[in-house]
Amino acid sequence: MKTQSLILSICLFLVGLTACNSGSVMTRATGISYEAVVVMDRANWESTAGEAIKGELYADIPGLPQSEPAIKITYVTPNDFNGLLTYVRNIVIVKVDPSMFTRTSVNSETNRWANGQIVINVNTPDAQNLAEFMERNKGAIVHMITKAEMNRTISQLEKTYSSAVLDNVRSKFGVSLRVPSDMTYTRNAENFFWASNNANRGRTDVIVYSFPYTDKETFTLDYLVAKRDSVLRENLPGAFENSYMATETRFGLDYKPITVQGKYCAEIRGLWKMVGDMMGGPFVSHARLDEENNQVIVVEGFVFAPETNKGNYIRRIEAALYTLLLPGDSENPEVK
């Protein structure tokens, strides 16, 4: 496997720009989103231990129409991991040593060598123990990196965002939402708002809609999908007569209860389609209860990017969903 990649080229360039600066200010972490440097001795990298790490990081991003690895990897040996490479934003250090460890453990630390950095330490006595741990804890390392990346995006959205979306959503629903600043195309309807970057490549859209809360059955998958389809059919017609957006259910949907702002949130991810047209792509939605106004607020991002990877587009807009602030919410949104 190559030991150089685009992440290293960018790191060398960016760090080179700041290397001449002196003082106590910590260097800012560099690198590309959702890429990681994996530090591991070559013998173990080429064994069952390395296969376990690659299997974890190369696992598919959920909810996409095609296979895409969750994390891109640049591999280096411990001897080569020094200097500029220590400034990379995502680092996974794997140590295999039966004299030091009796079981596999994983922990993370932030800002070890650079500001805004996450370093994940994987310690294990042997390859078999690591492989079994990875099998029992699928997605654990990917979640750590994904959470760090999304919180980086959220921090950026606190500074730079579409004021058109923020103002419209606040006026219409009494909540706030920060999405990327390039989402300047907007449309309002009754209890519904849409915004898009309208890009030729990597088009990203966000919608917000509300409906009255009745009972706990509101937050079931069947209810939320039925509501979604009725809202989309009414508000997002296609380019052709009788065409409209709908949920693509043939390949399944991923429904998961998560916690946002310390409260329940129904997360759904899967695929959308345009009935009567040849369009589709991934979506992710959050449905949350606005207790003060006894209404459900749904905020959703979806992507249309044919013939190209879609993972980072959908993850960028997914991070924006966490910036939704309902009445009474904290002003410090984050993924936990």
Tab-separated table of C-alpha atoms in Angstrom:
chain	number	residue	atom	x	y	z
A	1	MET	CA	0.000	0.000	0.000
A	2	LYS	CA	1.263	3.451	-0.820
A	3	THR	CA	2.611	5.442	2.089
A	4	GLN	CA	1.914	8.769	0.432
A	5	SER	CA	-1.461	10.227	-0.448
A	6	LEU	CA	-3.175	13.492	-1.039
A	7	ILE	CA	-3.441	14.002	2.710
A	8	LEU	CA	0.342	13.980	3.060
A	9	SER	CA	0.859	16.392	0.197
A	10	ILE	CA	-1.563	18.846	1.732
A	11	CYS	CA	-0.087	18.368	5.192
A	12	LEU	CA	3.435	19.049	3.949
A	13	PHE	CA	2.252	22.166	2.170
A	14	LEU	CA	0.130	23.575	4.964
A	15	VAL	CA	2.522	22.747	7.761
A	16	GLY	CA	5.371	24.147	5.718
A	17	LEU	CA	3.574	27.475	5.676
A	18	THR	CA	3.442	27.584	9.475
A	19	ALA	CA	6.696	25.824	10.350
A	20	CYS	CA	8.616	29.085	10.417
A	21	ASN	CA	6.324	30.567	13.044
A	22	SER	CA	7.686	30.446	16.560
A	23	GLY	CA	6.039	30.963	19.926
A	24	SER	CA	3.794	29.033	22.256
A	25	VAL	CA	0.726	28.885	20.005
A	26	MET	CA	-0.017	25.280	19.032
A	27	THR	CA	0.055	24.478	15.335
A	28	ARG	CA	-3.353	23.968	13.793
A	29	ALA	CA	-4.112	20.404	12.681
A	30	THR	CA	-3.933	19.815	8.939
A	31	GLY	CA	-5.235	17.287	6.470
A	32	ILE	CA	-8.378	16.398	4.560
A	33	SER	CA	-11.730	15.552	6.129
A	34	TYR	CA	-12.321	11.868	6.792
A	35	GLU	CA	-8.726	10.846	6.130
A	36	ALA	CA	-6.454	9.397	8.785
A	37	VAL	CA	-2.825	8.456	9.230
A	38	VAL	CA	-2.499	4.935	10.650
A	39	VAL	CA	0.732	4.270	12.541
A	40	MET	CA	1.598	0.584	12.918
A	41	ASP	CA	4.668	-1.602	12.435
A	42	ARG	CA	4.770	-3.243	9.032
A	43	ALA	CA	4.670	-6.868	10.185
A	44	ASN	CA	1.410	-6.298	12.047
A	45	TRP	CA	0.002	-4.053	9.299
A	46	GLU	CA	0.386	-6.940	6.887
A	47	SER	CA	-1.150	-9.465	9.313
A	48	THR	CA	-4.586	-10.135	10.787
A	49	ALA	CA	-4.149	-7.046	12.973
A	50	GLY	CA	-3.772	-4.778	9.962
A	51	GLU	CA	-6.717	-6.425	8.241
A	52	ALA	CA	-8.862	-5.717	11.314
A	53	ILE	CA	-7.936	-2.021	11.277
A	54	LYS	CA	-8.481	-1.733	7.528
A	55	GLY	CA	-11.796	-3.556	7.839
A	56	GLU	CA	-12.937	-1.022	10.417
A	57	LEU	CA	-11.839	2.128	8.596
A	58	TYR	CA	-12.772	0.939	5.116
A	59	ALA	CA	-16.300	-0.059	6.173
A	60	ASP	CA	-19.004	1.426	3.974
A	61	ILE	CA	-20.583	4.752	4.822
A	62	PRO	CA	-24.209	3.845	5.652
A	63	GLY	CA	-27.140	5.019	3.559
A	64	LEU	CA	-25.371	5.505	0.229
A	65	PRO	CA	-26.373	4.041	-3.148
A	66	GLN	CA	-22.845	2.729	-3.717
A	67	SER	CA	-19.912	1.529	-1.639
A	68	GLU	CA	-17.672	4.261	-0.196
A	69	PRO	CA	-15.099	3.781	2.585
A	70	ALA	CA	-15.848	5.601	5.808
A	71	ILE	CA	-12.243	6.736	6.247
A	72	LYS	CA	-9.383	7.014	3.776
A	73	ILE	CA	-6.074	5.728	5.105
A	74	THR	CA	-2.467	6.787	4.815
A	75	TYR	CA	-0.250	4.142	6.403
A	76	VAL	CA	3.156	4.877	7.977
A	77	THR	CA	5.518	2.883	10.173
A	78	PRO	CA	6.398	4.182	13.661
A	79	ASN	CA	9.880	5.123	12.406
A	80	ASP	CA	8.368	7.294	9.685
A	81	PHE	CA	5.842	8.935	11.969
A	82	ASN	CA	7.518	12.124	13.111
A	83	GLY	CA	7.758	15.837	12.485
A	84	LEU	CA	5.189	17.074	10.020
A	85	LEU	CA	3.029	13.941	10.135
A	86	THR	CA	2.259	14.525	13.804
A	87	TYR	CA	0.176	17.567	12.806
A	88	VAL	CA	-2.415	15.553	10.846
A	89	ARG	CA	-5.981	16.014	12.103
A	90	ASN	CA	-6.870	12.298	12.463
A	91	ILE	CA	-4.257	9.819	13.690
A	92	VAL	CA	-4.677	6.162	14.667
A	93	ILE	CA	-1.725	4.628	16.527
A	94	VAL	CA	-1.816	0.831	16.859
A	95	LYS	CA	0.534	-0.955	19.259
A	96	VAL	CA	0.683	-4.752	19.346
A	97	ASP	CA	2.753	-5.971	22.305
A	98	PRO	CA	1.951	-8.967	24.548
A	99	SER	CA	4.517	-7.801	27.136
A	100	MET	CA	2.634	-4.522	27.647
A	101	PHE	CA	-1.034	-5.389	27.126
A	102	THR	CA	-3.300	-8.228	28.218
A	103	ARG	CA	-6.382	-7.092	26.329
A	104	THR	CA	-7.355	-4.710	23.550
A	105	SER	CA	-8.288	-1.165	24.484
A	106	VAL	CA	-9.124	1.943	22.485
A	107	ASN	CA	-8.967	5.510	23.736
A	108	SER	CA	-8.787	8.934	22.171
A	109	GLU	CA	-7.119	12.224	23.022
A	110	THR	CA	-7.406	15.660	21.490
A	111	ASN	CA	-4.791	18.271	20.611
A	112	ARG	CA	-1.811	16.010	21.365
A	113	TRP	CA	0.503	17.568	18.770
A	114	ALA	CA	-1.791	20.057	17.042
A	115	ASN	CA	-4.883	22.092	17.811
A	116	GLY	CA	-8.093	20.482	16.536
A	117	GLN	CA	-6.517	17.030	16.329
A	118	ILE	CA	-7.813	13.651	17.463
A	119	VAL	CA	-5.384	10.812	18.218
A	120	ILE	CA	-6.846	7.339	18.679
A	121	ASN	CA	-4.674	4.839	20.536
A	122	VAL	CA	-5.305	1.147	19.930
A	123	ASN	CA	-3.378	-1.144	22.278
A	124	THR	CA	-3.548	-4.910	21.978
A	125	PRO	CA	-1.540	-8.010	23.007
A	126	ASP	CA	-1.884	-9.776	19.663
A	127	ALA	CA	-3.568	-9.794	16.273
A	128	GLN	CA	-6.272	-12.274	17.184
A	129	ASN	CA	-7.307	-10.281	20.252
A	130	LEU	CA	-7.529	-7.141	18.131
A	131	ALA	CA	-9.563	-8.855	15.409
A	132	GLU	CA	-12.060	-10.149	17.974
A	133	PHE	CA	-12.316	-6.714	19.610
A	134	MET	CA	-12.976	-5.046	16.251
A	135	GLU	CA	-15.670	-7.585	15.478
A	136	ARG	CA	-17.420	-6.911	18.815
A	137	ASN	CA	-17.084	-3.146	18.494
A	138	LYS	CA	-17.718	-2.496	14.827
A	139	GLY	CA	-17.756	1.178	13.981
A	140	ALA	CA	-16.169	2.358	17.235
A	141	ILE	CA	-13.074	3.959	15.694
A	142	VAL	CA	-15.006	5.283	12.697
A	143	HIS	CA	-17.490	6.896	15.096
A	144	MET	CA	-14.679	8.660	16.967
A	145	ILE	CA	-13.278	10.145	13.763
A	146	THR	CA	-16.697	10.957	12.323
A	147	LYS	CA	-17.741	12.705	15.522
A	148	ALA	CA	-14.559	14.789	15.477
A	149	GLU	CA	-15.073	15.719	11.828
A	150	MET	CA	-18.697	16.686	12.330
A	151	ASN	CA	-17.859	18.828	15.339
A	152	ARG	CA	-15.204	20.570	13.243
A	153	THR	CA	-17.883	21.312	10.652
A	154	ILE	CA	-20.283	22.532	13.333
A	155	SER	CA	-17.615	24.873	14.728
A	156	GLN	CA	-17.075	26.285	11.252
A	157	LEU	CA	-20.820	26.727	10.751
A	158	GLU	CA	-20.969	28.783	13.928
A	159	LYS	CA	-18.747	31.303	12.131
A	160	THR	CA	-19.754	31.016	8.473
A	161	TYR	CA	-23.283	30.073	7.470
A	162	SER	CA	-26.162	30.992	5.187
A	163	SER	CA	-27.869	33.968	6.783
A	164	ALA	CA	-30.781	33.533	4.364
A	165	VAL	CA	-31.511	30.086	5.766
A	166	LEU	CA	-31.027	31.149	9.377
A	167	ASP	CA	-33.367	34.128	9.013
A	168	ASN	CA	-36.062	32.216	7.153
A	169	VAL	CA	-36.085	29.254	9.515
A	170	ARG	CA	-36.099	31.465	12.582
A	171	SER	CA	-38.977	33.565	11.244
A	172	LYS	CA	-41.049	30.630	10.057
A	173	PHE	CA	-40.546	28.005	12.770
A	174	GLY	CA	-39.148	29.885	15.749
A	175	VAL	CA	-35.959	27.787	15.670
A	176	SER	CA	-32.480	28.370	14.289
A	177	LEU	CA	-30.412	26.359	11.827
A	178	ARG	CA	-26.952	26.998	10.394
A	179	VAL	CA	-26.121	25.452	7.027
A	180	PRO	CA	-23.211	26.061	4.623
A	181	SER	CA	-23.053	29.584	3.261
A	182	ASP	CA	-23.395	28.456	-0.362
A	183	MET	CA	-27.006	27.378	0.265
A	184	THR	CA	-28.573	30.588	-1.003
A	185	TYR	CA	-31.459	29.280	-3.136
A	186	THR	CA	-34.582	29.183	-0.959
A	187	ARG	CA	-38.315	28.605	-1.144
A	188	ASN	CA	-41.087	28.929	1.432
A	189	ALA	CA	-44.434	27.155	1.676
A	190	GLU	CA	-46.882	26.468	4.484
A	191	ASN	CA	-44.995	24.768	7.328
A	192	PHE	CA	-42.209	24.031	4.867
A	193	PHE	CA	-38.862	25.564	3.895
A	194	TRP	CA	-36.304	24.485	1.278
A	195	ALA	CA	-32.761	25.645	0.552
A	196	SER	CA	-30.098	24.474	-1.877
A	197	ASN	CA	-26.642	25.286	-3.168
A	198	ASN	CA	-28.000	24.407	-6.643
A	199	ALA	CA	-24.530	23.179	-7.601
A	200	ASN	CA	-23.884	21.439	-10.894
A	201	ARG	CA	-21.651	18.967	-9.081
A	202	GLY	CA	-22.489	17.845	-5.559
A	203	ARG	CA	-25.865	19.508	-5.196
A	204	THR	CA	-26.914	19.629	-1.555
A	205	ASP	CA	-30.379	20.563	-0.307
A	206	VAL	CA	-31.917	21.024	3.113
A	207	ILE	CA	-35.587	21.072	4.057
A	208	VAL	CA	-37.352	21.990	7.273
A	209	TYR	CA	-40.963	21.225	8.026
A	210	SER	CA	-43.224	20.987	11.046
A	211	PHE	CA	-46.423	19.259	12.099
A	212	PRO	CA	-48.389	18.932	15.352
A	213	TYR	CA	-47.236	16.388	17.910
A	214	THR	CA	-50.010	13.972	18.877
A	215	ASP	CA	-48.549	10.988	20.741
A	216	LYS	CA	-45.458	8.792	20.984
A	217	GLU	CA	-46.442	6.935	17.806
A	218	THR	CA	-45.397	10.082	15.964
A	219	PHE	CA	-41.776	9.006	16.364
A	220	THR	CA	-42.105	5.582	14.743
A	221	LEU	CA	-40.390	4.892	11.435
A	222	ASP	CA	-43.667	4.187	9.590
A	223	TYR	CA	-45.271	7.425	10.756
A	224	LEU	CA	-42.257	9.603	9.976
A	225	VAL	CA	-41.742	8.097	6.510
A	226	ALA	CA	-45.440	8.482	5.661
A	227	LYS	CA	-45.339	12.096	6.825
A	228	ARG	CA	-42.121	12.677	4.878
A	229	ASP	CA	-43.601	11.323	1.665
A	230	SER	CA	-46.749	13.427	1.972
A	231	VAL	CA	-44.708	16.589	2.595
A	232	LEU	CA	-42.274	15.877	-0.244
A	233	ARG	CA	-45.021	15.081	-2.741
A	234	GLU	CA	-46.753	18.356	-2.007
A	235	ASN	CA	-43.700	20.590	-1.884
A	236	LEU	CA	-40.997	19.098	-4.114
A	237	PRO	CA	-42.450	18.288	-7.533
A	238	GLY	CA	-40.149	17.080	-10.307
A	239	ALA	CA	-39.430	18.588	-13.689
A	240	PHE	CA	-41.996	16.380	-15.430
A	241	GLU	CA	-45.749	16.175	-15.018
A	242	ASN	CA	-46.776	13.969	-12.074
A	243	SER	CA	-43.168	13.573	-10.914
A	244	TYR	CA	-42.303	14.180	-7.262
A	245	MET	CA	-39.780	13.286	-4.592
A	246	ALA	CA	-40.362	10.225	-2.399
A	247	THR	CA	-38.562	7.861	-0.053
A	248	GLU	CA	-36.872	4.900	-1.726
A	249	THR	CA	-37.816	1.946	0.486
A	250	ARG	CA	-36.676	-0.986	-1.645
A	251	PHE	CA	-33.207	-1.027	-0.106
A	252	GLY	CA	-34.223	-0.392	3.483
A	253	LEU	CA	-33.930	2.567	5.806
A	254	ASP	CA	-31.757	3.038	8.859
A	255	TYR	CA	-33.789	4.348	11.810
A	256	LYS	CA	-31.915	5.148	15.010
A	257	PRO	CA	-32.877	7.037	18.166
A	258	ILE	CA	-30.090	9.446	19.081
A	259	THR	CA	-29.639	12.231	21.618
A	260	VAL	CA	-29.366	15.839	20.475
A	261	GLN	CA	-29.214	18.687	22.979
A	262	GLY	CA	-29.813	16.077	25.684
A	263	LYS	CA	-33.176	15.093	24.201
A	264	TYR	CA	-34.629	12.404	21.956
A	265	CYS	CA	-34.132	12.692	18.221
A	266	ALA	CA	-35.287	10.261	15.543
A	267	GLU	CA	-32.577	9.852	12.922
A	268	ILE	CA	-33.441	8.318	9.557
A	269	ARG	CA	-31.024	7.770	6.718
A	270	GLY	CA	-31.512	6.124	3.379
A	271	LEU	CA	-32.225	6.960	-0.244
A	272	TRP	CA	-34.646	9.321	-1.958
A	273	LYS	CA	-35.984	9.019	-5.485
A	274	MET	CA	-37.863	11.175	-7.938
A	275	VAL	CA	-41.006	9.347	-9.029
A	276	GLY	CA	-41.409	9.802	-12.781
A	277	ASP	CA	-37.802	10.870	-13.281
A	278	MET	CA	-34.294	9.378	-13.158
A	279	MET	CA	-33.010	11.140	-10.068
A	280	GLY	CA	-32.076	9.983	-6.591
A	281	GLY	CA	-29.458	9.986	-3.872
A	282	PRO	CA	-28.880	9.753	-0.116
A	283	PHE	CA	-30.679	11.641	2.639
A	284	VAL	CA	-30.491	11.940	6.401
A	285	SER	CA	-33.145	13.490	8.624
A	286	HIS	CA	-33.605	14.483	12.256
A	287	ALA	CA	-37.079	14.668	13.813
A	288	ARG	CA	-37.245	16.429	17.169
A	289	LEU	CA	-40.015	17.547	19.517
A	290	ASP	CA	-40.446	21.265	20.124
A	291	GLU	CA	-42.072	20.897	23.536
A	292	GLU	CA	-42.769	24.589	23.955
A	293	ASN	CA	-44.956	24.687	20.842
A	294	ASN	CA	-46.080	21.025	20.885
A	295	GLN	CA	-44.834	20.466	17.357
A	296	VAL	CA	-42.406	18.163	15.605
A	297	ILE	CA	-39.596	19.865	13.713
A	298	VAL	CA	-37.979	17.825	10.953
A	299	VAL	CA	-34.754	18.978	9.368
A	300	GLU	CA	-33.288	16.965	6.534
A	301	GLY	CA	-30.362	17.092	4.164
A	302	PHE	CA	-30.135	15.285	0.849
A	303	VAL	CA	-27.624	15.075	-1.968
A	304	PHE	CA	-27.797	14.726	-5.739
A	305	ALA	CA	-24.358	13.909	-7.130
A	306	PRO	CA	-24.589	11.367	-9.962
A	307	GLU	CA	-21.436	9.538	-11.056
A	308	THR	CA	-19.359	10.775	-8.122
A	309	ASN	CA	-18.808	9.934	-4.464
A	310	LYS	CA	-21.470	11.304	-2.169
A	311	GLY	CA	-20.177	10.444	1.302
A	312	ASN	CA	-18.555	13.720	2.255
A	313	TYR	CA	-21.428	15.748	0.788
A	314	ILE	CA	-24.016	13.985	2.931
A	315	ARG	CA	-21.797	14.042	6.033
A	316	ARG	CA	-21.263	17.783	5.646
A	317	ILE	CA	-24.983	18.487	5.595
A	318	GLU	CA	-25.600	15.927	8.348
A	319	ALA	CA	-23.326	17.939	10.625
A	320	ALA	CA	-25.495	20.984	9.929
A	321	LEU	CA	-28.565	19.157	11.260
A	322	TYR	CA	-26.990	19.236	14.732
A	323	THR	CA	-27.035	23.037	14.667
A	324	LEU	CA	-30.839	23.016	14.891
A	325	LEU	CA	-31.734	24.846	18.093
A	326	LEU	CA	-35.251	24.530	19.462
A	327	PRO	CA	-36.647	26.816	22.185
A	328	GLY	CA	-34.707	26.127	25.376
A	329	ASP	CA	-31.735	24.459	23.664
A	330	SER	CA	-28.108	25.206	24.500
A	331	GLU	CA	-26.142	27.536	22.263
A	332	ASN	CA	-23.363	24.949	21.968
A	333	PRO	CA	-24.430	22.287	19.442
A	334	GLU	CA	-22.196	19.242	19.055
A	335	VAL	CA	-22.209	15.571	18.140
A	336	LYS	CA	-21.713	13.348	21.185
